[in-house]
mmCIF file of N, CA, C and O in Angstrom:
data_model
loop_
_atom_site.group_PDB
_atom_site.id
_atom_site.type_symbol
_atom_site.label_atom_id
_atom_site.label_comp_id
_atom_site.label_asym_id
_atom_site.label_seq_id
_atom_site.Cartn_x
_atom_site.Cartn_y
_atom_site.Cartn_z
ATOM 1 N N MET A 1 28.379 -102.917 98.960
ATOM 2 C CA MET A 1 27.337 -101.809 98.649
ATOM 3 C C MET A 1 26.073 -102.281 98.256
ATOM 4 O O MET A 1 25.032 -101.691 98.614
ATOM 5 N N ARG A 2 26.034 -103.465 97.470
ATOM 6 C CA ARG A 2 24.694 -104.046 97.149
ATOM 7 C C ARG A 2 23.927 -104.514 98.374
ATOM 8 O O ARG A 2 22.737 -104.330 98.462
ATOM 9 N N LYS A 3 24.665 -105.101 99.370
ATOM 10 C CA LYS A 3 24.099 -105.665 100.537
ATOM 11 C C LYS A 3 23.474 -104.423 101.334
ATOM 12 O O LYS A 3 22.384 -104.519 101.807
ATOM 13 N N GLN A 4 24.206 -103.263 101.420
ATOM 14 C CA GLN A 4 23.709 -102.151 102.139
ATOM 15 C C GLN A 4 22.418 -101.608 101.498
ATOM 16 O O GLN A 4 21.485 -101.226 102.132
ATOM 17 N N SER A 5 22.396 -101.567 100.180
ATOM 18 C CA SER A 5 21.321 -101.107 99.471
ATOM 19 C C SER A 5 20.087 -101.944 99.582
ATOM 20 O O SER A 5 18.945 -101.504 99.778
ATOM 21 N N SER A 6 20.344 -103.186 99.749
ATOM 22 C CA SER A 6 19.286 -104.193 99.912
ATOM 23 C C SER A 6 18.677 -103.984 101.347
ATOM 24 O O SER A 6 17.366 -103.961 101.525
ATOM 25 N N ILE A 7 19.583 -103.782 102.342
ATOM 26 C CA ILE A 7 19.051 -103.606 103.677
ATOM 27 C C ILE A 7 18.243 -102.183 103.810
ATOM 28 O O ILE A 7 17.223 -102.088 104.364
ATOM 29 N N LEU A 8 18.755 -101.232 103.077
ATOM 30 C CA LEU A 8 18.019 -99.977 103.152
ATOM 31 C C LEU A 8 16.707 -100.039 102.437
ATOM 32 O O LEU A 8 15.710 -99.363 102.930
ATOM 33 N N ARG A 9 16.637 -100.872 101.368
ATOM 34 C CA ARG A 9 15.283 -100.950 100.722
ATOM 35 C C ARG A 9 14.305 -101.744 101.615
ATOM 36 O O ARG A 9 13.081 -101.248 101.715
ATOM 37 N N LYS A 10 14.767 -102.820 102.350
ATOM 38 C CA LYS A 10 13.996 -103.470 103.317
ATOM 39 C C LYS A 10 13.474 -102.503 104.406
ATOM 40 O O LYS A 10 12.364 -102.559 104.863
ATOM 41 N N GLN A 11 14.431 -101.724 104.914
ATOM 42 C CA GLN A 11 14.073 -100.743 105.986
ATOM 43 C C GLN A 11 12.997 -99.721 105.466
ATOM 44 O O GLN A 11 12.047 -99.371 106.203
ATOM 45 N N ASN A 12 13.272 -99.270 104.259
ATOM 46 C CA ASN A 12 12.341 -98.353 103.621
ATOM 47 C C ASN A 12 10.868 -98.967 103.425
ATOM 48 O O ASN A 12 9.886 -98.374 103.832
ATOM 49 N N ALA A 13 10.834 -100.242 103.027
ATOM 50 C CA ALA A 13 9.506 -100.972 102.975
ATOM 51 C C ALA A 13 8.828 -101.096 104.327
ATOM 52 O O ALA A 13 7.639 -100.823 104.479
ATOM 53 N N PHE A 14 9.631 -101.409 105.280
ATOM 54 C CA PHE A 14 9.186 -101.546 106.674
ATOM 55 C C PHE A 14 8.604 -100.274 107.117
ATOM 56 O O PHE A 14 7.385 -100.188 107.761
ATOM 57 N N LEU A 15 9.391 -99.149 106.976
ATOM 58 C CA LEU A 15 8.936 -97.843 107.546
ATOM 59 C C LEU A 15 7.695 -97.310 106.717
ATOM 60 O O LEU A 15 6.777 -96.721 107.342
ATOM 61 N N LEU A 16 7.602 -97.623 105.429
ATOM 62 C CA LEU A 16 6.474 -97.229 104.645
ATOM 63 C C LEU A 16 5.186 -98.000 105.147
ATOM 64 O O LEU A 16 4.210 -97.267 105.370
ATOM 65 N N ALA A 17 5.304 -99.278 105.443
ATOM 66 C CA ALA A 17 4.271 -100.045 105.955
ATOM 67 C C ALA A 17 3.792 -99.476 107.342
ATOM 68 O O ALA A 17 2.641 -99.311 107.625
ATOM 69 N N GLU A 18 4.750 -99.178 108.165
ATOM 70 C CA GLU A 18 4.618 -98.687 109.568
ATOM 71 C C GLU A 18 3.826 -97.304 109.530
ATOM 72 O O GLU A 18 2.928 -97.087 110.190
ATOM 73 N N SER A 19 4.280 -96.498 108.538
ATOM 74 C CA SER A 19 3.719 -95.096 108.345
ATOM 75 C C SER A 19 2.186 -95.286 107.841
ATOM 76 O O SER A 19 1.361 -94.581 108.340
ATOM 77 N N THR A 20 1.972 -96.288 107.016
ATOM 78 C CA THR A 20 0.589 -96.444 106.575
ATOM 79 C C THR A 20 -0.355 -96.848 107.664
ATOM 80 O O THR A 20 -1.391 -96.433 107.885
ATOM 81 N N GLU A 21 0.266 -97.796 108.457
ATOM 82 C CA GLU A 21 -0.501 -98.343 109.645
ATOM 83 C C GLU A 21 -0.816 -97.119 110.619
ATOM 84 O O GLU A 21 -1.907 -97.033 111.255
ATOM 85 N N MET A 22 0.206 -96.271 110.802
ATOM 86 C CA MET A 22 0.014 -95.167 111.799
ATOM 87 C C MET A 22 -0.986 -94.123 111.251
ATOM 88 O O MET A 22 -1.769 -93.540 112.041
ATOM 89 N N ARG A 23 -1.001 -93.996 109.937
ATOM 90 C CA ARG A 23 -2.053 -93.119 109.313
ATOM 91 C C ARG A 23 -3.420 -93.624 109.452
ATOM 92 O O ARG A 23 -4.327 -92.898 109.755
ATOM 93 N N LYS A 24 -3.588 -94.936 109.358
ATOM 94 C CA LYS A 24 -4.854 -95.557 109.594
ATOM 95 C C LYS A 24 -5.367 -95.378 111.036
ATOM 96 O O LYS A 24 -6.479 -95.061 111.366
ATOM 97 N N HIS A 25 -4.446 -95.551 111.956
ATOM 98 C CA HIS A 25 -4.673 -95.391 113.362
ATOM 99 C C HIS A 25 -5.024 -93.986 113.680
ATOM 100 O O HIS A 25 -5.931 -93.663 114.445
ATOM 101 N N LEU A 26 -4.342 -93.039 113.109
ATOM 102 C CA LEU A 26 -4.672 -91.675 113.295
ATOM 103 C C LEU A 26 -6.038 -91.302 112.798
ATOM 104 O O LEU A 26 -6.827 -90.563 113.414
ATOM 105 N N SER A 27 -6.342 -91.778 111.647
ATOM 106 C CA SER A 27 -7.732 -91.568 111.037
ATOM 107 C C SER A 27 -8.772 -92.093 112.053
ATOM 108 O O SER A 27 -9.715 -91.438 112.265
ATOM 109 N N PHE A 28 -8.560 -93.298 112.576
ATOM 110 C CA PHE A 28 -9.546 -93.858 113.503
ATOM 111 C C PHE A 28 -9.672 -92.989 114.805
ATOM 112 O O PHE A 28 -10.729 -92.688 115.206
ATOM 113 N N LEU A 29 -8.465 -92.538 115.181
ATOM 114 C CA LEU A 29 -8.520 -91.633 116.420
ATOM 115 C C LEU A 29 -9.261 -90.281 116.186
ATOM 116 O O LEU A 29 -9.956 -89.812 117.059
ATOM 117 N N ILE A 30 -9.083 -89.773 114.931
ATOM 118 C CA ILE A 30 -9.786 -88.565 114.619
ATOM 119 C C ILE A 30 -11.289 -88.703 114.590
ATOM 120 O O ILE A 30 -12.036 -87.948 115.123
ATOM 121 N N LYS A 31 -11.716 -89.785 114.049
ATOM 122 C CA LYS A 31 -13.127 -90.170 114.019
ATOM 123 C C LYS A 31 -13.748 -90.454 115.417
ATOM 124 O O LYS A 31 -14.809 -89.972 115.690
ATOM 125 N N GLN A 32 -12.881 -91.143 116.218
ATOM 126 C CA GLN A 32 -13.273 -91.329 117.690
ATOM 127 C C GLN A 32 -13.519 -90.131 118.391
ATOM 128 O O GLN A 32 -14.348 -89.871 119.126
ATOM 129 N N ASN A 33 -12.445 -89.224 118.147
ATOM 130 C CA ASN A 33 -12.530 -87.871 118.854
ATOM 131 C C ASN A 33 -13.728 -87.117 118.411
ATOM 132 O O ASN A 33 -14.373 -86.443 119.356
ATOM 133 N N ALA A 34 -14.180 -87.060 117.150
ATOM 134 C CA ALA A 34 -15.370 -86.459 116.709
ATOM 135 C C ALA A 34 -16.536 -87.079 117.349
ATOM 136 O O ALA A 34 -17.488 -86.354 117.781
ATOM 137 N N PHE A 35 -16.669 -88.358 117.432
ATOM 138 C CA PHE A 35 -17.733 -89.017 118.033
ATOM 139 C C PHE A 35 -17.902 -88.675 119.549
ATOM 140 O O PHE A 35 -18.936 -88.368 120.070
ATOM 141 N N LEU A 36 -16.789 -88.703 120.197
ATOM 142 C CA LEU A 36 -16.805 -88.396 121.655
ATOM 143 C C LEU A 36 -17.165 -86.958 121.990
ATOM 144 O O LEU A 36 -17.798 -86.640 122.869
ATOM 145 N N LEU A 37 -16.649 -86.043 121.002
ATOM 146 C CA LEU A 37 -17.068 -84.588 121.134
ATOM 147 C C LEU A 37 -18.535 -84.457 120.962
ATOM 148 O O LEU A 37 -19.189 -83.670 121.836
ATOM 149 N N ALA A 38 -19.179 -85.145 120.024
ATOM 150 C CA ALA A 38 -20.574 -84.997 119.833
ATOM 151 C C ALA A 38 -21.313 -85.619 121.085
ATOM 152 O O ALA A 38 -22.354 -85.036 121.573
ATOM 153 N N GLU A 39 -20.835 -86.763 121.629
ATOM 154 C CA GLU A 39 -21.427 -87.353 122.782
ATOM 155 C C GLU A 39 -21.374 -86.458 123.971
ATOM 156 O O GLU A 39 -22.280 -86.244 124.684
ATOM 157 N N SER A 40 -20.133 -85.763 124.124
ATOM 158 C CA SER A 40 -19.970 -84.814 125.183
ATOM 159 C C SER A 40 -20.897 -83.708 125.086
ATOM 160 O O SER A 40 -21.510 -83.266 126.107
ATOM 161 N N THR A 41 -21.139 -83.116 123.834
ATOM 162 C CA THR A 41 -22.096 -82.077 123.668
ATOM 163 C C THR A 41 -23.500 -82.482 124.049
ATOM 164 O O THR A 41 -24.209 -81.763 124.717
ATOM 165 N N GLU A 42 -23.895 -83.633 123.617
ATOM 166 C CA GLU A 42 -25.198 -84.144 123.951
ATOM 167 C C GLU A 42 -25.439 -84.362 125.439
ATOM 168 O O GLU A 42 -26.458 -84.101 126.039
ATOM 169 N N MET A 43 -24.377 -84.876 126.146
ATOM 170 C CA MET A 43 -24.482 -84.990 127.527
ATOM 171 C C MET A 43 -24.617 -83.711 128.276
ATOM 172 O O MET A 43 -25.193 -83.610 129.261
ATOM 173 N N ARG A 44 -23.786 -82.666 127.757
ATOM 174 C CA ARG A 44 -23.902 -81.415 128.442
ATOM 175 C C ARG A 44 -25.355 -80.769 128.381
ATOM 176 O O ARG A 44 -25.849 -80.193 129.229
ATOM 177 N N LYS A 45 -25.971 -81.065 127.145
ATOM 178 C CA LYS A 45 -27.284 -80.560 126.941
ATOM 179 C C LYS A 45 -28.281 -81.319 127.810
ATOM 180 O O LYS A 45 -29.111 -80.602 128.543
ATOM 181 N N HIS A 46 -28.072 -82.599 128.035
ATOM 182 C CA HIS A 46 -28.911 -83.311 129.008
ATOM 183 C C HIS A 46 -28.711 -82.844 130.362
ATOM 184 O O HIS A 46 -29.590 -82.755 131.182
ATOM 185 N N LEU A 47 -27.484 -82.615 130.781
ATOM 186 C CA LEU A 47 -27.146 -82.231 132.147
ATOM 187 C C LEU A 47 -27.837 -80.841 132.365
ATOM 188 O O LEU A 47 -28.449 -80.712 133.374
ATOM 189 N N SER A 48 -27.727 -79.940 131.401
ATOM 190 C CA SER A 48 -28.375 -78.627 131.589
ATOM 191 C C SER A 48 -29.871 -78.808 131.798
ATOM 192 O O SER A 48 -30.529 -78.119 132.665
ATOM 193 N N PHE A 49 -30.383 -79.742 131.008
ATOM 194 C CA PHE A 49 -31.835 -79.889 131.170
ATOM 195 C C PHE A 49 -32.184 -80.518 132.588
ATOM 196 O O PHE A 49 -33.153 -80.099 133.265
ATOM 197 N N LEU A 50 -31.395 -81.435 133.014
ATOM 198 C CA LEU A 50 -31.574 -82.087 134.388
ATOM 199 C C LEU A 50 -31.466 -80.998 135.528
ATOM 200 O O LEU A 50 -32.129 -81.029 136.496
ATOM 201 N N ILE A 51 -30.499 -80.075 135.340
ATOM 202 C CA ILE A 51 -30.258 -79.036 136.340
ATOM 203 C C ILE A 51 -31.509 -78.122 136.358
ATOM 204 O O ILE A 51 -32.003 -77.770 137.462
ATOM 205 N N LYS A 52 -32.097 -77.779 135.161
ATOM 206 C CA LYS A 52 -33.280 -76.947 135.173
ATOM 207 C C LYS A 52 -34.400 -77.722 135.890
ATOM 208 O O LYS A 52 -35.175 -77.113 136.564
ATOM 209 N N GLN A 53 -34.625 -79.003 135.547
ATOM 210 C CA GLN A 53 -35.603 -79.806 136.141
ATOM 211 C C GLN A 53 -35.525 -79.802 137.596
ATOM 212 O O GLN A 53 -36.466 -79.760 138.359
ATOM 213 N N SER A 54 -34.217 -80.082 138.148
ATOM 214 C CA SER A 54 -33.960 -80.112 139.518
ATOM 215 C C SER A 54 -34.377 -78.754 140.207
ATOM 216 O O SER A 54 -34.967 -78.779 141.276
ATOM 217 N N GLY A 55 -34.044 -77.602 139.570
ATOM 218 C CA GLY A 55 -34.523 -76.296 140.154
ATOM 219 C C GLY A 55 -36.026 -76.234 140.251
ATOM 220 O O GLY A 55 -36.552 -75.630 141.216
ATOM 221 N N ILE A 56 -36.694 -76.682 139.200
ATOM 222 C CA ILE A 56 -38.115 -76.610 139.226
ATOM 223 C C ILE A 56 -38.724 -77.456 140.267
ATOM 224 O O ILE A 56 -39.642 -77.021 141.037
ATOM 225 N N LEU A 57 -38.223 -78.654 140.367
ATOM 226 C CA LEU A 57 -38.682 -79.628 141.440
ATOM 227 C C LEU A 57 -38.379 -79.065 142.874
ATOM 228 O O LEU A 57 -39.247 -79.170 143.812
ATOM 229 N N ARG A 58 -37.273 -78.415 143.016
ATOM 230 C CA ARG A 58 -36.943 -77.813 144.310
ATOM 231 C C ARG A 58 -37.874 -76.727 144.671
ATOM 232 O O ARG A 58 -38.376 -76.634 145.848
ATOM 233 N N LYS A 59 -38.238 -75.867 143.729
ATOM 234 C CA LYS A 59 -39.190 -74.836 143.911
ATOM 235 C C LYS A 59 -40.652 -75.371 144.305
ATOM 236 O O LYS A 59 -41.249 -74.904 145.206
ATOM 237 N N GLN A 60 -41.047 -76.445 143.518
ATOM 238 C CA GLN A 60 -42.282 -77.112 143.733
ATOM 239 C C GLN A 60 -42.340 -77.771 145.200
ATOM 240 O O GLN A 60 -43.313 -77.560 145.891
ATOM 241 N N LEU A 61 -41.270 -78.307 145.596
ATOM 242 C CA LEU A 61 -41.180 -78.945 146.879
ATOM 243 C C LEU A 61 -41.230 -77.879 147.966
ATOM 244 O O LEU A 61 -41.951 -78.058 148.980
ATOM 245 N N GLY A 62 -40.516 -76.741 147.762
ATOM 246 C CA GLY A 62 -40.687 -75.653 148.738
ATOM 247 C C GLY A 62 -42.091 -75.105 148.943
ATOM 248 O O GLY A 62 -42.506 -74.899 150.018
ATOM 249 N N ILE A 63 -42.725 -75.023 147.766
ATOM 250 C CA ILE A 63 -44.142 -74.538 147.798
ATOM 251 C C ILE A 63 -45.036 -75.552 148.524
ATOM 252 O O ILE A 63 -45.865 -75.206 149.407
ATOM 253 N N LEU A 64 -44.874 -76.831 148.240
ATOM 254 C CA LEU A 64 -45.582 -77.885 148.939
ATOM 255 C C LEU A 64 -45.414 -77.899 150.455
ATOM 256 O O LEU A 64 -46.232 -78.026 151.308
ATOM 257 N N LEU A 65 -44.098 -77.680 150.860
ATOM 258 C CA LEU A 65 -43.772 -77.641 152.220
ATOM 259 C C LEU A 65 -44.356 -76.415 152.975
ATOM 260 O O LEU A 65 -44.928 -76.602 154.105
ATOM 261 N N ILE A 66 -44.454 -75.293 152.243
ATOM 262 C CA ILE A 66 -45.032 -74.085 152.895
ATOM 263 C C ILE A 66 -46.532 -74.365 153.058
ATOM 264 O O ILE A 66 -47.150 -74.149 154.072
ATOM 265 N N LYS A 67 -47.152 -74.976 151.958
ATOM 266 C CA LYS A 67 -48.635 -75.316 152.026
ATOM 267 C C LYS A 67 -48.820 -76.267 153.174
ATOM 268 O O LYS A 67 -49.819 -76.105 153.946
ATOM 269 N N PHE A 68 -48.058 -77.297 153.284
ATOM 270 C CA PHE A 68 -48.159 -78.234 154.285
ATOM 271 C C PHE A 68 -48.060 -77.651 155.677
ATOM 272 O O PHE A 68 -48.878 -77.931 156.600
ATOM 273 N N ASP A 69 -47.064 -76.662 155.818
ATOM 274 C CA ASP A 69 -46.879 -76.183 157.116
ATOM 275 C C ASP A 69 -47.963 -75.274 157.435
ATOM 276 O O ASP A 69 -48.505 -75.207 158.586
ATOM 277 N N PHE A 70 -48.602 -74.573 156.404
ATOM 278 C CA PHE A 70 -49.763 -73.654 156.609
ATOM 279 C C PHE A 70 -50.898 -74.523 157.132
ATOM 280 O O PHE A 70 -51.632 -74.123 158.052
ATOM 281 N N ILE A 71 -51.149 -75.674 156.414
ATOM 282 C CA ILE A 71 -52.279 -76.556 156.751
ATOM 283 C C ILE A 71 -52.114 -77.033 158.036
ATOM 284 O O ILE A 71 -53.048 -77.081 158.907
ATOM 285 N N PHE A 72 -50.938 -77.488 158.370
ATOM 286 C CA PHE A 72 -50.747 -78.192 159.712
ATOM 287 C C PHE A 72 -50.855 -77.064 160.762
ATOM 288 O O PHE A 72 -51.483 -77.388 161.775
ATOM 289 N N THR A 73 -50.347 -75.931 160.579
ATOM 290 C CA THR A 73 -50.403 -74.916 161.572
ATOM 291 C C THR A 73 -51.899 -74.486 161.798
ATOM 292 O O THR A 73 -52.295 -74.217 162.907
ATOM 293 N N PHE A 74 -52.626 -74.394 160.621
ATOM 294 C CA PHE A 74 -54.012 -73.890 160.744
ATOM 295 C C PHE A 74 -54.974 -74.961 161.327
ATOM 296 O O PHE A 74 -55.821 -74.407 162.093
ATOM 297 N N THR A 75 -54.651 -76.244 161.276
ATOM 298 C CA THR A 75 -55.496 -77.272 161.925
ATOM 299 C C THR A 75 -55.173 -77.401 163.313
ATOM 300 O O THR A 75 -56.101 -77.973 164.080
ATOM 301 N N LEU A 76 -54.018 -76.910 163.834
ATOM 302 C CA LEU A 76 -53.784 -77.087 165.314
ATOM 303 C C LEU A 76 -54.495 -75.936 165.907
ATOM 304 O O LEU A 76 -55.072 -75.700 166.801
#
């Protein structure tokens, strides 16, 4: 009975240490998740800005092409 009790105490100590280690890892993963979420939000904002800029540049290019076509047609 004493031997079995000793084994159970050792198992308990091992499981307690493992549980503590898992809690530390979980804490790290939660912090990493928060960081990645913030990064993702920032990247989405940047993407939105780039999409708007792309639309503006596309319109400006269209205007320039129309002007170029008008000038080219007018000079011939």
